[in-house]
């Protein structure tokens, strides 16, 4: 085997030797219904969510791994914490439009959605740092199970 084949053998995924176990449901770390912004930000500090994942991997051009660590350990405030109120227009409009986007999705696809009022945590004890703060769950669909509502623009 030449050097390139050795490298490929190390990098490429190997066939599964054991059966895949069905995933367990995520734990509900915190109920967010009625939760104020400061409490929500504190809950987010307990782990890595989807908004943090790129920074944790060194792939976020706007935040380094060190900055993420400093935020998560309380040594530095992030941009969301600096915006003490909802006057920041993109956040304000994103929150206001979320239910309308979800309703539009339901109308266009026929899939029913339900708001997820929780910060979810991975059920595996070794992966408890993995968090999810989902907008909506898609009900009774085998193809789509999560709906994240985003509004874009400047």
XYZ file of C-alpha atoms in Angstrom:
154
model
C 0.000 0.000 0.000
C 1.429 3.409 -0.914
C 1.423 6.460 1.347
C -1.767 7.933 -0.182
C -3.666 4.684 0.367
C -2.475 4.632 3.996
C -3.786 8.163 4.520
C -7.134 7.294 2.892
C -7.452 4.220 5.085
C -6.967 6.368 8.196
C -9.368 9.120 7.127
C -12.215 7.312 5.394
C -14.920 5.905 7.654
C -14.786 2.191 8.271
C -17.854 -0.031 7.926
C -19.959 -0.295 11.062
C -19.133 -3.444 12.987
C -21.978 -3.137 15.445
C -25.611 -2.356 14.972
C -26.824 1.210 15.221
C -28.781 1.790 18.397
C -31.958 3.850 18.208
C -31.466 7.311 19.639
C -33.013 8.260 22.938
C -35.109 11.358 23.331
C -33.294 14.487 24.392
C -33.564 15.654 27.994
C -35.435 18.868 28.702
C -32.739 20.891 30.448
C -34.915 23.959 30.986
C -38.458 25.042 30.247
C -38.225 28.308 28.320
C -41.905 29.246 28.313
C -42.053 32.596 30.070
C -38.295 32.542 30.764
C -36.664 35.956 30.658
C -33.732 36.703 28.388
C -31.069 36.734 31.124
C -32.104 33.319 32.457
C -32.162 31.914 28.913
C -28.632 33.201 28.281
C -27.467 31.558 31.536
C -28.942 28.207 30.475
C -27.153 28.488 27.114
C -23.821 28.812 28.941
C -24.192 25.247 30.225
C -23.232 23.736 26.886
C -22.633 24.060 23.168
C -25.631 24.733 20.953
C -25.909 24.927 17.189
C -25.018 28.622 17.229
C -21.776 27.746 19.048
C -20.772 24.657 17.070
C -18.876 26.417 14.274
C -16.865 28.459 16.792
C -16.111 25.322 18.826
C -14.660 23.755 15.665
C -12.700 26.888 14.725
C -14.900 27.533 11.683
C -16.721 30.717 12.729
C -15.177 33.821 11.118
C -16.822 36.030 13.767
C -15.826 34.145 16.932
C -12.717 32.184 17.856
C -12.592 29.031 19.966
C -10.966 31.105 22.736
C -13.766 33.683 22.649
C -16.367 30.913 22.869
C -14.572 29.387 25.868
C -14.372 32.811 27.549
C -18.105 33.364 27.003
C -19.096 29.906 28.242
C -16.931 30.262 31.361
C -18.256 33.753 32.161
C -14.987 35.573 31.457
C -16.483 37.609 28.609
C -19.942 38.693 27.449
C -21.171 37.680 24.030
C -23.046 39.962 21.662
C -26.433 38.604 22.798
C -25.632 39.497 26.407
C -24.507 42.993 25.425
C -27.928 43.612 23.886
C -29.794 43.856 27.179
C -33.145 44.513 25.580
C -34.886 43.487 22.401
C -34.215 46.795 20.657
C -31.629 45.220 18.320
C -33.664 45.103 15.099
C -32.618 41.692 13.658
C -33.311 39.920 16.965
C -36.556 41.796 17.483
C -37.886 41.053 14.001
C -36.649 37.468 14.094
C -38.667 36.888 17.273
C -41.730 38.689 15.927
C -41.746 36.860 12.581
C -41.033 33.357 13.902
C -44.717 32.376 14.414
C -45.626 33.769 10.980
C -42.821 31.803 9.324
C -43.965 28.624 11.098
C -47.568 29.213 10.007
C -46.436 29.789 6.418
C -44.443 26.531 6.532
C -47.554 24.660 7.745
C -49.691 26.177 4.986
C -47.193 25.382 2.223
C -46.221 21.845 3.300
C -49.263 20.553 5.159
C -46.940 19.515 8.015
C -48.188 20.485 11.473
C -45.726 22.137 13.843
C -45.554 22.609 17.603
C -43.447 25.188 19.432
C -40.649 23.670 21.523
C -40.500 25.608 24.791
C -37.305 24.070 26.109
C -33.561 23.963 25.895
C -32.823 20.336 25.111
C -29.762 18.391 26.240
C -28.248 15.239 24.727
C -29.374 12.183 26.700
C -25.938 10.504 26.626
C -24.012 11.462 29.787
C -20.774 11.762 27.780
C -22.447 14.244 25.430
C -24.433 16.283 27.964
C -22.692 19.461 26.780
C -24.637 19.272 23.489
C -27.676 21.557 23.653
C -30.474 22.425 21.255
C -32.841 25.347 21.413
C -35.327 24.424 18.696
C -37.971 26.757 17.357
C -40.565 24.136 16.374
C -41.006 20.376 16.133
C -42.681 19.015 13.006
C -45.409 16.569 14.017
C -46.075 13.215 12.305
C -43.537 13.562 9.501
C -40.900 10.933 8.802
C -38.876 13.273 6.593
C -38.752 16.508 8.595
C -38.752 16.739 12.369
C -37.312 20.159 13.172
C -38.290 23.598 11.923
C -35.901 26.481 12.506
C -37.461 29.800 11.492
C -35.033 32.384 10.160
C -35.606 35.804 8.716
C -32.793 37.402 6.759
C -32.046 40.885 5.596
C -30.386 44.072 6.638
